[in-house]
Short mmCIF file of C-alpha atoms in Angstrom, two decimals:
data_model
loop_
_atom_site.label_atom_id
_atom_site.label_comp_id
_atom_site.label_asym_id
_atom_site.label_seq_id
_atom_site.Cartn_x
_atom_site.Cartn_y
_atom_site.Cartn_z
CA MET A 832 26.55 -8.04 21.00
CA SER A 833 28.29 -11.03 22.72
CA LEU A 834 27.51 -13.38 25.49
CA ILE A 835 30.50 -11.90 27.38
CA SER A 836 28.98 -8.45 27.43
CA GLU A 837 25.77 -10.06 28.64
CA GLY A 838 27.64 -11.19 31.79
CA ALA A 839 28.56 -7.50 32.50
CA GLU A 840 24.90 -6.48 32.05
CA TYR A 841 23.88 -9.35 34.35
CA ASN A 842 26.03 -8.04 37.17
CA GLY A 843 24.38 -4.57 36.59
CA ALA A 844 21.00 -6.30 36.93
CA LEU A 845 21.91 -7.58 40.34
CA ALA A 846 22.70 -4.08 41.59
CA GLU A 847 19.68 -2.48 39.95
CA PRO A 848 16.34 -4.41 39.95
CA SER A 849 14.36 -4.61 36.74
CA MET A 850 11.82 -1.75 36.01
CA ALA A 851 10.39 -3.69 32.93
CA SER A 852 6.61 -3.61 32.90
CA VAL A 853 4.41 -6.23 31.20
CA GLY A 854 3.93 -3.84 28.30
CA ASP A 855 7.75 -3.87 27.73
CA TYR A 856 7.64 -7.58 27.50
CA ILE A 857 4.63 -7.39 25.14
CA ALA A 858 6.53 -4.92 22.95
CA LEU A 859 9.43 -7.37 22.78
CA LEU A 860 6.94 -9.80 21.00
CA LYS A 861 6.55 -7.36 18.04
CA PRO A 862 2.70 -7.48 18.23
CA ARG A 863 2.23 -5.80 14.82
CA VAL A 864 4.48 -8.34 12.93
CA MET A 865 2.97 -11.06 15.01
CA SER A 866 -0.64 -10.14 13.89
CA LEU A 867 0.18 -10.80 10.30
CA VAL A 868 1.93 -14.08 11.13
CA VAL A 869 -1.08 -15.20 13.14
CA PHE A 870 -3.46 -14.22 10.42
CA THR A 871 -1.53 -16.13 7.65
CA ALA A 872 -1.14 -19.19 10.04
CA LEU A 873 -4.91 -19.07 10.63
CA VAL A 874 -5.58 -19.13 6.90
CA GLY A 875 -3.25 -22.21 6.38
CA LEU A 876 -5.24 -23.78 9.20
CA ALA A 877 -8.54 -22.92 7.87
CA ILE A 878 -7.97 -24.02 4.27
CA ALA A 879 -6.18 -27.30 5.13
CA PRO A 880 -8.30 -30.51 4.22
CA GLY A 881 -9.67 -32.53 6.97
CA SER A 882 -10.84 -31.47 10.39
CA ILE A 883 -9.35 -30.16 13.44
CA HIS A 884 -10.94 -29.65 16.91
CA PRO A 885 -11.47 -26.04 17.79
CA VAL A 886 -9.41 -26.42 20.96
CA THR A 887 -6.51 -28.04 19.02
CA ALA A 888 -6.72 -25.27 16.45
CA PHE A 889 -6.62 -22.69 19.29
CA THR A 890 -3.63 -24.48 20.79
CA ALA A 891 -1.83 -24.43 17.49
CA LEU A 892 -2.52 -20.73 16.88
CA LEU A 893 -1.45 -19.87 20.46
CA CYS A 894 1.80 -21.73 19.95
CA ILE A 895 2.52 -20.12 16.55
CA THR A 896 1.84 -16.73 17.97
CA VAL A 897 4.08 -17.26 21.03
CA GLY A 898 6.77 -18.64 18.80
CA ALA A 899 6.58 -15.61 16.47
CA GLY A 900 6.90 -13.48 19.54
CA ALA A 901 9.77 -15.28 20.82
CA SER A 902 11.71 -14.82 17.59
CA GLY A 903 10.97 -11.14 17.84
CA ALA A 904 12.34 -10.95 21.34
CA LEU A 905 15.55 -12.81 20.23
CA ASN A 906 15.88 -10.44 17.32
CA MET A 907 15.49 -7.35 19.73
CA TRP A 908 18.08 -8.89 22.05
CA PHE A 909 20.71 -9.18 19.31
CA ASP A 910 19.94 -6.04 17.45
CA ALA A 911 19.81 -3.72 20.42
CA ASP A 912 22.95 -1.92 19.21
CA ILE A 913 21.60 -1.08 15.79
CA ASP A 914 18.03 -0.57 16.91
CA ALA A 915 19.45 2.29 19.24
CA LEU A 916 20.83 4.09 16.11
CA MET A 917 17.55 4.03 14.10
CA THR A 918 14.55 6.39 14.63
CA ARG A 919 12.08 3.67 13.91
CA THR A 920 13.53 1.31 16.54
CA ALA A 921 15.16 3.50 19.08
CA LYS A 922 12.14 3.35 21.50
CA ARG A 923 12.13 -0.52 21.56
CA PRO A 924 12.36 -1.98 25.18
CA VAL A 925 16.11 -2.95 25.04
CA PRO A 926 17.63 0.16 23.47
CA ALA A 927 15.30 2.37 25.59
CA GLY A 928 16.78 0.74 28.75
CA ASN A 929 13.46 -0.68 29.99
CA VAL A 930 14.45 -4.28 29.54
CA LYS A 931 18.00 -5.48 30.06
CA PRO A 932 19.52 -7.58 27.15
CA GLY A 933 19.83 -10.67 29.29
CA GLU A 934 16.20 -10.42 30.29
CA ALA A 935 15.22 -10.27 26.60
CA LEU A 936 17.33 -13.23 25.70
CA ALA A 937 15.92 -15.37 28.53
CA PHE A 938 12.43 -14.22 27.60
CA GLY A 939 12.88 -15.17 23.94
CA LEU A 940 14.55 -18.60 24.68
CA THR A 941 11.88 -19.54 27.29
CA LEU A 942 9.01 -18.75 24.95
CA SER A 943 10.80 -20.55 21.96
CA ALA A 944 11.17 -23.68 24.07
CA PHE A 945 7.60 -23.57 25.42
CA SER A 946 5.94 -22.83 22.04
CA VAL A 947 7.71 -25.57 20.22
CA GLY A 948 7.43 -28.15 23.04
CA VAL A 949 3.70 -27.53 23.54
CA LEU A 950 2.91 -27.61 19.83
CA GLY A 951 4.82 -30.90 19.57
CA LEU A 952 3.17 -32.46 22.63
CA LEU A 953 -0.39 -31.23 21.94
CA VAL A 954 -0.64 -30.91 18.25
CA ASN A 955 1.90 -32.80 16.07
CA ILE A 956 5.66 -33.09 15.62
CA LEU A 957 5.79 -31.88 12.01
CA ALA A 958 4.08 -28.50 12.87
CA ALA A 959 6.41 -28.09 15.91
CA ALA A 960 9.48 -28.86 13.73
CA ILE A 961 8.56 -26.24 11.26
CA LEU A 962 7.90 -23.70 14.05
CA ALA A 963 11.31 -24.50 15.61
CA PHE A 964 13.05 -24.03 12.23
CA THR A 965 11.14 -20.78 11.72
CA ILE A 966 12.34 -19.32 14.92
CA PHE A 967 15.94 -20.57 14.20
CA PHE A 968 15.83 -19.08 10.68
CA TYR A 969 14.63 -15.77 11.96
CA ALA A 970 16.78 -15.45 14.96
CA VAL A 971 20.00 -17.06 13.76
CA VAL A 972 20.01 -17.12 9.91
CA TYR A 973 18.31 -13.68 9.45
CA THR A 974 19.23 -11.67 12.52
CA MET A 975 22.63 -12.89 13.48
CA TRP A 976 24.00 -13.65 10.02
CA LEU A 977 22.32 -12.22 7.00
CA LYS A 978 20.97 -8.91 8.14
CA ARG A 979 24.53 -7.41 8.76
CA SER A 980 26.33 -9.20 6.03
CA THR A 981 24.38 -9.03 2.74
CA PRO A 982 21.97 -6.73 0.93
CA GLN A 983 20.00 -9.96 0.11
CA ASN A 984 19.11 -10.09 3.85
CA ILE A 985 15.43 -9.65 3.56
CA VAL A 986 15.09 -11.77 0.45
CA ILE A 987 16.32 -14.91 2.11
CA GLY A 988 15.35 -13.84 5.66
CA GLY A 989 11.78 -13.18 4.47
CA ALA A 990 11.38 -17.07 4.28
CA ALA A 991 10.94 -16.80 8.11
CA GLY A 992 7.83 -14.81 7.69
CA ALA A 993 6.51 -17.14 4.92
CA PHE A 994 6.51 -20.28 6.94
CA PRO A 995 3.43 -19.64 9.20
CA PRO A 996 0.67 -20.87 6.73
CA MET A 997 2.82 -24.03 6.33
CA ILE A 998 2.71 -24.54 10.13
CA GLY A 999 -1.05 -24.02 10.22
CA TRP A 1000 -1.50 -26.45 7.34
CA ALA A 1001 0.79 -29.02 9.00
CA ALA A 1002 -1.14 -28.64 12.31
CA VAL A 1003 -4.32 -29.95 10.67
CA THR A 1004 -2.90 -32.57 8.28
CA GLY A 1005 0.34 -33.54 9.68
CA SER A 1006 1.82 -33.36 6.23
CA LEU A 1007 2.62 -30.80 3.47
CA THR A 1008 1.53 -30.53 -0.22
CA PHE A 1009 2.03 -27.98 -3.00
CA GLU A 1010 -0.79 -25.77 -1.77
CA PRO A 1011 0.79 -24.56 1.46
CA ILE A 1012 4.11 -24.24 -0.39
CA LEU A 1013 2.42 -22.01 -2.88
CA LEU A 1014 1.25 -19.76 0.07
CA PHE A 1015 4.79 -19.76 1.28
CA LEU A 1016 6.02 -18.60 -2.15
CA ILE A 1017 3.42 -15.66 -2.25
CA ILE A 1018 4.68 -14.39 1.13
CA PHE A 1019 8.35 -15.06 0.03
CA PHE A 1020 8.00 -12.90 -3.09
CA TRP A 1021 5.83 -10.32 -1.38
CA THR A 1022 8.44 -9.57 1.29
CA PRO A 1023 11.11 -7.83 -0.84
CA PRO A 1024 8.86 -5.13 -2.56
CA HIS A 1025 7.22 -4.64 0.69
CA PHE A 1026 10.24 -4.19 2.85
CA TRP A 1027 12.42 -2.36 0.26
CA ALA A 1028 9.69 0.24 -0.28
CA LEU A 1029 10.15 0.96 3.44
CA ALA A 1030 13.91 0.80 3.20
CA ILE A 1031 14.07 3.48 0.52
CA TYR A 1032 12.26 6.11 2.61
CA ARG A 1033 13.99 4.91 5.73
CA MET A 1034 17.47 4.70 3.98
CA ASP A 1035 19.10 7.21 6.40
CA ASP A 1036 18.29 5.11 9.31
CA PHE A 1037 19.78 1.97 7.84
CA LYS A 1038 22.92 3.90 6.67
CA ARG A 1039 23.49 5.24 10.27
CA ALA A 1040 23.13 1.78 11.69
CA GLY A 1041 25.53 0.32 9.16
CA VAL A 1042 22.83 -2.20 7.96
CA PRO A 1043 23.61 -3.17 4.40
CA MET A 1044 20.04 -2.95 3.05
CA LEU A 1045 19.85 -3.00 -0.83
CA PRO A 1046 19.25 0.79 -1.26
CA VAL A 1047 22.19 1.54 1.05
CA VAL A 1048 24.56 -0.86 -0.76
CA ARG A 1049 23.47 -0.86 -4.37
CA GLY A 1050 21.64 2.48 -4.56
CA GLU A 1051 18.21 3.65 -4.86
CA ALA A 1052 17.66 2.99 -8.62
CA THR A 1053 18.67 -0.53 -8.44
CA THR A 1054 16.32 -1.15 -5.51
CA ARG A 1055 13.40 0.38 -7.38
CA LEU A 1056 14.19 -1.88 -10.37
CA GLN A 1057 14.39 -4.95 -7.99
CA ILE A 1058 10.98 -3.94 -6.44
CA LEU A 1059 9.40 -3.93 -9.84
CA LEU A 1060 11.03 -7.37 -10.88
CA TYR A 1061 9.86 -9.05 -7.66
CA THR A 1062 6.39 -7.59 -8.14
CA LEU A 1063 6.29 -8.98 -11.58
CA VAL A 1064 6.95 -12.46 -10.08
CA LEU A 1065 4.51 -11.93 -7.11
CA VAL A 1066 1.43 -10.87 -9.07
CA PRO A 1067 1.12 -14.15 -11.27
CA LEU A 1068 2.03 -16.16 -8.22
CA GLY A 1069 -0.77 -14.53 -6.18
CA VAL A 1070 -3.35 -15.38 -8.90
CA LEU A 1071 -2.03 -19.10 -9.33
CA PRO A 1072 -4.23 -20.66 -6.64
CA TRP A 1073 -7.25 -19.89 -8.92
CA PRO A 1074 -6.08 -21.55 -12.18
CA LEU A 1075 -4.65 -24.50 -10.20
CA GLY A 1076 -8.25 -25.10 -8.97
CA TYR A 1077 -7.56 -24.44 -5.31
CA THR A 1078 -10.10 -21.49 -5.13
CA SER A 1079 -13.09 -19.96 -6.93
CA ALA A 1080 -13.25 -17.20 -9.49
CA LEU A 1081 -13.96 -14.81 -6.53
CA TYR A 1082 -10.32 -15.27 -5.39
CA GLY A 1083 -9.09 -15.06 -9.08
CA ALA A 1084 -10.83 -11.63 -9.44
CA VAL A 1085 -9.63 -10.16 -6.20
CA SER A 1086 -6.04 -11.34 -6.58
CA ALA A 1087 -5.95 -10.03 -10.26
CA VAL A 1088 -7.33 -6.59 -9.23
CA MET A 1089 -5.04 -6.31 -6.21
CA GLY A 1090 -2.12 -7.57 -8.34
CA LEU A 1091 -2.75 -4.86 -10.83
CA GLY A 1092 -2.62 -2.33 -8.03
CA MET A 1093 0.70 -3.66 -6.83
CA LEU A 1094 1.98 -3.47 -10.26
CA ILE A 1095 0.84 0.13 -10.93
CA LEU A 1096 2.43 1.21 -7.61
CA ALA A 1097 5.61 -0.69 -8.33
CA VAL A 1098 5.92 1.07 -11.77
CA GLN A 1099 5.41 4.43 -9.95
CA VAL A 1100 8.12 3.43 -7.49
CA TYR A 1101 10.40 2.51 -10.44
CA ARG A 1102 9.84 5.97 -12.10
CA GLU A 1103 10.18 8.06 -8.83
CA ARG A 1104 13.43 9.38 -7.50
CA LEU A 1105 14.42 10.77 -4.07
CA PRO A 1106 13.74 13.02 -2.43
CA SER A 1107 10.23 12.17 -3.60
CA ASP A 1108 9.19 9.05 -1.76
CA GLN A 1109 5.43 9.07 -1.96
CA ALA A 1110 5.20 6.10 -4.25
CA CYS A 1111 7.39 3.99 -1.81
CA ARG A 1112 5.08 4.97 1.04
CA HIS A 1113 2.00 4.01 -0.92
CA LEU A 1114 3.44 0.71 -2.14
CA PHE A 1115 4.49 -0.11 1.52
CA ALA A 1116 0.91 0.51 2.76
CA PHE A 1117 -0.81 -1.19 -0.23
CA SER A 1118 1.36 -4.30 0.00
CA ILE A 1119 -0.08 -4.96 3.44
CA LEU A 1120 -3.61 -4.55 2.27
CA TYR A 1121 -2.74 -6.79 -0.81
CA LEU A 1122 -1.50 -9.66 1.34
CA PHE A 1123 -4.26 -9.41 3.94
CA LEU A 1124 -7.05 -9.39 1.21
CA LEU A 1125 -5.53 -12.20 -0.70
CA PHE A 1126 -5.46 -14.43 2.39
CA ALA A 1127 -8.82 -13.22 3.73
CA VAL A 1128 -10.55 -14.07 0.50
CA LEU A 1129 -8.64 -17.45 0.40
CA MET A 1130 -9.98 -18.22 3.88
CA ILE A 1131 -13.51 -17.19 3.12
CA ASP A 1132 -13.47 -19.15 -0.11
CA ARG A 1133 -11.87 -22.29 1.11
CA GLY A 1134 -12.10 -22.13 4.96
CA TRP A 1135 -15.27 -20.38 6.08
CA GLY A 1136 -16.97 -21.34 2.76
CA GLY A 1137 -15.97 -24.91 3.46
CA LEU A 1138 -17.27 -24.70 7.05
CA ILE A 1139 -20.56 -23.14 5.83
CA ALA A 1140 -20.92 -25.88 3.16
CA ARG A 1141 -20.35 -28.57 5.85
CA LEU A 1142 -22.86 -26.98 8.35
CA THR A 1143 -25.63 -26.71 5.58
CA ALA A 1144 -24.97 -30.22 4.18
CA MET B 1371 23.21 -10.75 60.58
CA SER B 1372 22.56 -7.61 62.69
CA ASP B 1373 19.33 -5.85 62.22
CA GLN B 1374 21.08 -2.60 62.81
CA GLY B 1375 23.73 -3.19 60.15
CA ASN B 1376 23.85 -1.38 56.87
CA ASP B 1377 23.46 -4.59 54.84
CA LYS B 1378 19.85 -4.39 54.15
CA GLY B 1379 20.20 -5.91 50.68
CA ILE B 1380 18.33 -4.53 47.68
CA VAL B 1381 15.50 -2.22 48.73
CA LEU B 1382 12.89 -1.75 45.92
CA THR B 1383 11.33 1.51 45.25
CA GLU B 1384 7.43 1.63 44.95
CA ALA B 1385 7.74 1.74 41.20
CA GLN B 1386 9.91 -1.29 41.17
CA LYS B 1387 7.54 -3.09 43.50
CA ARG B 1388 4.67 -2.29 41.19
CA ALA B 1389 6.68 -3.45 38.06
CA ARG B 1390 7.58 -6.73 39.79
CA ARG B 1391 4.01 -7.30 40.89
CA SER B 1392 2.70 -6.81 37.35
CA ARG B 1393 5.30 -9.15 35.99
CA SER B 1394 4.51 -11.78 38.69
CA ILE B 1395 0.74 -11.58 37.82
CA ALA B 1396 1.55 -12.05 34.13
CA ILE B 1397 3.63 -15.10 34.87
CA ALA B 1398 0.87 -16.56 37.06
CA VAL B 1399 -1.78 -15.97 34.36
CA SER B 1400 0.55 -17.66 31.79
CA LEU B 1401 1.00 -20.70 34.05
CA VAL B 1402 -2.80 -20.98 34.55
CA VAL B 1403 -3.25 -20.77 30.80
CA LEU B 1404 -0.83 -23.53 30.21
CA VAL B 1405 -2.48 -25.78 32.80
CA VAL B 1406 -5.91 -25.20 31.30
CA LEU B 1407 -4.56 -25.82 27.87
CA PHE B 1408 -3.17 -29.17 28.84
CA TYR B 1409 -6.32 -30.09 30.73
CA ALA B 1410 -8.55 -29.07 27.76
CA MET B 1411 -6.39 -30.93 25.23
CA THR B 1412 -6.41 -34.08 27.44
CA LEU B 1413 -10.22 -33.94 27.45
CA VAL B 1414 -10.27 -33.40 23.68
CA LYS B 1415 -7.87 -36.12 22.76
CA GLY B 1416 -8.46 -38.58 25.58
CA PRO B 1417 -5.84 -41.45 25.69
CA ALA B 1418 -4.70 -40.44 22.21
CA ILE B 1419 -2.92 -37.45 23.92
CA LEU B 1420 0.07 -39.91 24.51
CA LEU B 1421 0.32 -40.55 20.77
CA ARG B 1422 2.76 -38.36 18.78
CA PRO B 1423 1.77 -38.34 15.27
CA LEU B 1424 3.80 -36.66 12.67
#
C-alpha cells in the first residue's frame, strides 16, 4: 500500500461519508494485544524501586495503552491488503471496508503523537522515548519491513511487544537496570514459540497472503524444532529472576512448574506432524497463561507484596 | 447559491448521522479526559510540572 493510493481513497472518502463506528476504531487498537501490553507494563511499573503517585502511574499506563493501540492501527492501515486474504484478519475494520485506510492512518498517527507527547510532558522523557521507539519498531521495522521480507520477522519484531515493562519501569525510575531488561528478554524469547505455534495451524492463511512466516518458508519440521529450541532458552530465562535475588521462592516455584509445562508442550509440538495440530493449539493457549502467571506472580511478589509491606511497616 | 438547485452537497443518511454522532461524542470524551489528566497532573506535581526529568 502506498501513499499515492491513499490519495485515491481520500477522494472516495469525500464522495462517500464515513460509516465507521466507535467500535470500529476500538477494533483498530487491537484490544486483545493491548491487554497483554498493558498488563506487562503495569508489572514493570509495580516492581520498579521507588515510588510513583497513583495519578502519574495511571497517566503512564494510559499513554502506554494508547501508544500500543496506535501501533496496532498503523499495522492495520499498512497490512489491509494481506489482512483481507487471511481468515483470521479479514473482518478487521479496514479490509471489511468499515474504516478507510486514510482514516486508520490518521487515527494511528494522531494517537502516536498524543501518547508519546503526553508521556514526555507529564511523566518523563525516557519513558516517552522508549514508547516512541516501540511504536516505530512495530509499525515501521516489523510491519513495513520485516513482516514481508524475512521468516525471522516475528523474532526481531517481537522486541516491540517486549518493551512495555521497560517503559513502565522507566516511568517510575527515569532509568533502566538489568531487571527490566531481563523482563524484556523473557517476552522476547517467549514470542517465537507463542506465535510460531499459531503460524503452524494457520499456515494456509499466511501462504495465501504471501507472508513469509517460518513454517511457510522453511517448512513445518524446522519450525517445530525452532519452537523447541526457543523454549529451551525461555524456560531458564523465566526462572532467572529468582536465583538473581529479584524475587522470592514463590516466583521460582511457579516459573519452574510453568516452564516445565511449556517444555512438555514444546516437545509434543516437535514430535507432532500435520494434519494433527492439537499440540500447537495447546502450546499457543498455554504460552499466554505462562506469561500471564509469571508476570502476575512477579507483581504480587515484588509490587503488591512491597506495597503491603510498606503499608504494614 | 440557489435553494432550488441540485447542488445540495453531501446528504447524510440516518445511519451515517448516527455514526458521526457517536464518533463526535468519543472525540469529546477523549478531549475531556485529556483536560482532566493535565489538570490532575498539575495538582499532583505542582510547579515541578514544568521540570522535564529524564
